[in-house]
CSV table of C-alpha atoms in Angstrom, one decimal:
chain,number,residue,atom,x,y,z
B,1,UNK,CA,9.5,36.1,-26.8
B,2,UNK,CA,7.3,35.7,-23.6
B,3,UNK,CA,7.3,32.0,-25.0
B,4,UNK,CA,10.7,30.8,-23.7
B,5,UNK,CA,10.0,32.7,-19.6
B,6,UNK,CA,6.5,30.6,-19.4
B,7,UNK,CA,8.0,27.6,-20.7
B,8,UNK,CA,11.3,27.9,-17.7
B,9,UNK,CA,8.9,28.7,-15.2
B,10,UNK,CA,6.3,25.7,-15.7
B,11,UNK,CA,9.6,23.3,-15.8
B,12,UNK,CA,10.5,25.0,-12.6
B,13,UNK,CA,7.3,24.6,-10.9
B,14,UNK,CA,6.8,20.9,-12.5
B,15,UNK,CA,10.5,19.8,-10.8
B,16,UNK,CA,9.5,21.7,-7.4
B,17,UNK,CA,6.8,19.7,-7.7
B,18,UNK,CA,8.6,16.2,-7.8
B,19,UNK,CA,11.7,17.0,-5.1
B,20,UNK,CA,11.9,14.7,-2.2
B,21,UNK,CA,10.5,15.3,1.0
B,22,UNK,CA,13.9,16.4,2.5
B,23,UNK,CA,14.3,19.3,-0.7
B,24,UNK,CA,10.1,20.3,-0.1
B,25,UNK,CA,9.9,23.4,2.1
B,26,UNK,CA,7.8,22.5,5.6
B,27,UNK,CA,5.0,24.8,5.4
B,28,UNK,CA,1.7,24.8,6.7
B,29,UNK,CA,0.1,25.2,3.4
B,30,UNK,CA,2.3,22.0,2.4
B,31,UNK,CA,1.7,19.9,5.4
B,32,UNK,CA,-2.3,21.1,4.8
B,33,UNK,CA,-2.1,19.6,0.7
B,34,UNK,CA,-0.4,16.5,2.2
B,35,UNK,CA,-3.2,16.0,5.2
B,36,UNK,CA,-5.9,16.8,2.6
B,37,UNK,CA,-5.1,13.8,0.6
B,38,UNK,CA,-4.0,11.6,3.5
B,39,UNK,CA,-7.5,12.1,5.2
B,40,UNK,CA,-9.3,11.8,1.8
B,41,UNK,CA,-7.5,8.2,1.8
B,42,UNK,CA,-8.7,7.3,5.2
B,43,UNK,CA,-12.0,8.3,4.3
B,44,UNK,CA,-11.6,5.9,1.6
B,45,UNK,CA,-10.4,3.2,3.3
B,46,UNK,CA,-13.4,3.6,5.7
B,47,UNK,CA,-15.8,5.0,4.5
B,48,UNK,CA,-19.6,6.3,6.1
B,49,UNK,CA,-21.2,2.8,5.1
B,50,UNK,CA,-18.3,1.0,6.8
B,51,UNK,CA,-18.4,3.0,9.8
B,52,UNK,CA,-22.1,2.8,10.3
B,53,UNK,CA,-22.3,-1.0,10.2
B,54,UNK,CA,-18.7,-1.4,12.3
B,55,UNK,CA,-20.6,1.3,15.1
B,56,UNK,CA,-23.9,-0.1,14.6
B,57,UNK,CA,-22.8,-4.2,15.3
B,58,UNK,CA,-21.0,-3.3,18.0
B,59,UNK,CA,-24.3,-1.8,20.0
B,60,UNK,CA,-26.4,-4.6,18.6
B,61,UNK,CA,-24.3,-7.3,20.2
B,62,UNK,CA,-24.6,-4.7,23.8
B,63,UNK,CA,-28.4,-5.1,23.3
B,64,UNK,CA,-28.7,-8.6,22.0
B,65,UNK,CA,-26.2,-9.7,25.4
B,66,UNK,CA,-28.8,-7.5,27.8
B,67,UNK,CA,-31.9,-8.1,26.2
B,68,UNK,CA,-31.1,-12.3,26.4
B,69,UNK,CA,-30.6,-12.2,29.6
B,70,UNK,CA,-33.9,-10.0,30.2
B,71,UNK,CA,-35.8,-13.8,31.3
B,72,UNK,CA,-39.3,-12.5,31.6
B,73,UNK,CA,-39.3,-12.5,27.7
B,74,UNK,CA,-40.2,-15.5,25.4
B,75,UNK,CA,-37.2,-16.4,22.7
B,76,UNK,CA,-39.9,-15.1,19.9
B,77,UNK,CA,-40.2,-11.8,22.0
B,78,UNK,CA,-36.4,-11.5,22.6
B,79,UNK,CA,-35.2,-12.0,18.9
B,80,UNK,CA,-38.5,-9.5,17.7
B,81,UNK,CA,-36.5,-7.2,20.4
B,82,UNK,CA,-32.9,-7.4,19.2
B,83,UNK,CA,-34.3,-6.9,15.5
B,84,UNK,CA,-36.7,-3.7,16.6
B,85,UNK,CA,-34.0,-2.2,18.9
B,86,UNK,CA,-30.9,-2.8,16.6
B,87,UNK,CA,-32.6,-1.4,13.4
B,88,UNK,CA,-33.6,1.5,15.7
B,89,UNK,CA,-29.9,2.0,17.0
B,90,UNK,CA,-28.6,1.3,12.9
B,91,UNK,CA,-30.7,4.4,11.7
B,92,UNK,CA,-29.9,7.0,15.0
B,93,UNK,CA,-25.9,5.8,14.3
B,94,UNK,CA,-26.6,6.7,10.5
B,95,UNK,CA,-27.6,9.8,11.3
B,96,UNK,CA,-24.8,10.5,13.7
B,97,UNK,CA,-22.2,9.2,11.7
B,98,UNK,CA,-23.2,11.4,8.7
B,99,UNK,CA,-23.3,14.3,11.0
B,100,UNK,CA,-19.6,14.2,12.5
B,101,UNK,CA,-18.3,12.6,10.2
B,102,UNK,CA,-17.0,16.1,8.0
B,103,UNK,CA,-16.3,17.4,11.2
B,104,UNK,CA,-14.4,14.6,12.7
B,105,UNK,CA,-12.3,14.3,9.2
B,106,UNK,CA,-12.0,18.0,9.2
B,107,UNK,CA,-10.6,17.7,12.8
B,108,UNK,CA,-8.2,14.8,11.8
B,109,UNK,CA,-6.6,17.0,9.2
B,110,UNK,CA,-5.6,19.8,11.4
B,111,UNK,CA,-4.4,17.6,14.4
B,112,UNK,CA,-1.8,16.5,11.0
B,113,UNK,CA,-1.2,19.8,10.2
B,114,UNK,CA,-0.2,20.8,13.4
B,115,UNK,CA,1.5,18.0,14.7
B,116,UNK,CA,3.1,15.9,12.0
B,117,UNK,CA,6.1,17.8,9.9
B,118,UNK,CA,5.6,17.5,5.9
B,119,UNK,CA,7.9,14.3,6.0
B,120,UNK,CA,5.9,12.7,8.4
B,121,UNK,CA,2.6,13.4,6.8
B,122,UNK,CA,4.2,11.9,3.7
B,123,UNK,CA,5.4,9.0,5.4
B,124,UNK,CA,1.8,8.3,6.9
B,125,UNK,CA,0.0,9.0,3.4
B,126,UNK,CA,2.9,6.6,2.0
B,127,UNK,CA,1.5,3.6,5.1
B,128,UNK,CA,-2.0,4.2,4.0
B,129,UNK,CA,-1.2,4.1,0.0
B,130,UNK,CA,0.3,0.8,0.6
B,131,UNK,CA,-1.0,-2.4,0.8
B,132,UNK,CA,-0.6,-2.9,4.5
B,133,UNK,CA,-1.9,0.4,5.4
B,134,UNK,CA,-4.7,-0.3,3.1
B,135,UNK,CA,-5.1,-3.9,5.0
B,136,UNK,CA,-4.7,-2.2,8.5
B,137,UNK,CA,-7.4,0.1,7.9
B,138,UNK,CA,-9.4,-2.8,6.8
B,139,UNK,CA,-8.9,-4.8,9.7
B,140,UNK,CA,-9.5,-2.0,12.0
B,141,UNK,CA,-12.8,-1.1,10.5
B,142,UNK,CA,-14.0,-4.6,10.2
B,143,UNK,CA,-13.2,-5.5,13.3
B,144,UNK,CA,-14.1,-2.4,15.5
B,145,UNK,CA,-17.2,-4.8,17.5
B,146,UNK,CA,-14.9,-7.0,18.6
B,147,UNK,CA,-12.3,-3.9,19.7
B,148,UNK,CA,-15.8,-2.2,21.4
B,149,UNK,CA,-16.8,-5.4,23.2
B,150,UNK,CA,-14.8,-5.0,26.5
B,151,UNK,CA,-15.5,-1.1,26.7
B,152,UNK,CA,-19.1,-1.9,25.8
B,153,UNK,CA,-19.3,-4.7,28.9
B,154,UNK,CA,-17.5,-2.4,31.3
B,155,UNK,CA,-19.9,0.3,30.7
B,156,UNK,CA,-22.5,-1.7,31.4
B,157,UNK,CA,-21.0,-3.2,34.0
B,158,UNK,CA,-20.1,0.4,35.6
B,159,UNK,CA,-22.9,2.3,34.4
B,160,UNK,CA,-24.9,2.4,37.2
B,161,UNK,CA,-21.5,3.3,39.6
B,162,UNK,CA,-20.6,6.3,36.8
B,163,UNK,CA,-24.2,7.9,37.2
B,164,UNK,CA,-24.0,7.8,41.3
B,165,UNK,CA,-20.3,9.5,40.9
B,166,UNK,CA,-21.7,12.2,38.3
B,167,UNK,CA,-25.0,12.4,40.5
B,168,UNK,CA,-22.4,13.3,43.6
B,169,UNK,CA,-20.4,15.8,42.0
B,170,UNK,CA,-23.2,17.9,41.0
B,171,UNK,CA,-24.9,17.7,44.3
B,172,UNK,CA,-21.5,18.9,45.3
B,173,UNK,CA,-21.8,21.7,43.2
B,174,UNK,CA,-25.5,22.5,44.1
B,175,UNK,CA,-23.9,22.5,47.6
B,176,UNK,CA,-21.5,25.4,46.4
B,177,UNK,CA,-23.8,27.1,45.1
């Protein structure tokens, strides 16, 4: 007798399931499901490993560029340098990178929540499912030292100007008391 109820509810709840987008109800629990798995895949796509060596070439080129031009060293002592200096700046990144890296994810998923409707989220977990999205991310990720090059060179460029400005403003402040 109870047999038959079970059985109409479980097909109910399997074709809820498998409506379109346009037929699922826009909630916040839905758009959360949906950003779960959608950041799940980026994580995929990038991954900790992938992130730490993208990050970590990025600031070894910035200290191989610096540390050449550095003419008071010898080519031996420069190389010994960029090798000491970059393994150095590999492991601090690692550490980093495993640190944020569940709260910048965690972060990711509520900016979907609250600023992508379920159709949207569904369309992006769609990109990211697909080849190119898949391709895109890998791109991205394996290219991110060339992206960082020119905002690595302007900061070093600028560095020095940055610190007087920030040096100013809190003399300003020490002035205000």
């Amino acid at each position: 007798h109870w047999r038959w109820p079970m059985a109409v509810v479980m097909s109910c709840a399997a074709l809820a399931a498998s409506l379109p987008a346009w037929a699922q109800t826009d909630t916040p629990e839905a758009r959360r499901s949906v950003a779960q798995a959608l950041v799940k895949s980026i994580e995929e796509l990038s991954g900790p490993e992938r992130s730490i060596q993208s990050v970590s070439s990025s600031i070894q080129q910035g200290m191989q560029q610096r540390i050449n031009g550095n003419e008071r060293l010898t080519a031996a002592q420069k190389e010994r340098a960029v090798q000491v200096m970059s393994q150095a700046a590999t492991e601090a990144v690692r550490e980093l990178v495993r640190e944020a890296l569940p709260a910048m994810f965690g972060a990711m998923e509520d900016l979907y929540v609250e600023r992508f409707s379920l159709p949207e989220l569904q369309e992006v977990q769609r990109f990211y499912s697909s080849a190119v999205g898949r391709k895109s991310m890998t791109v991205m990720m394996d290219d991110i030292p060339r992206m960082m090059q020119p905002m690595m060179k302007t900061m070093r460029d600028r560095g020095q100007q940055i610190q007087q400005r920030l040096e100013a403003a809190v003399q300003r402040l020490r002035e205000e008391g």
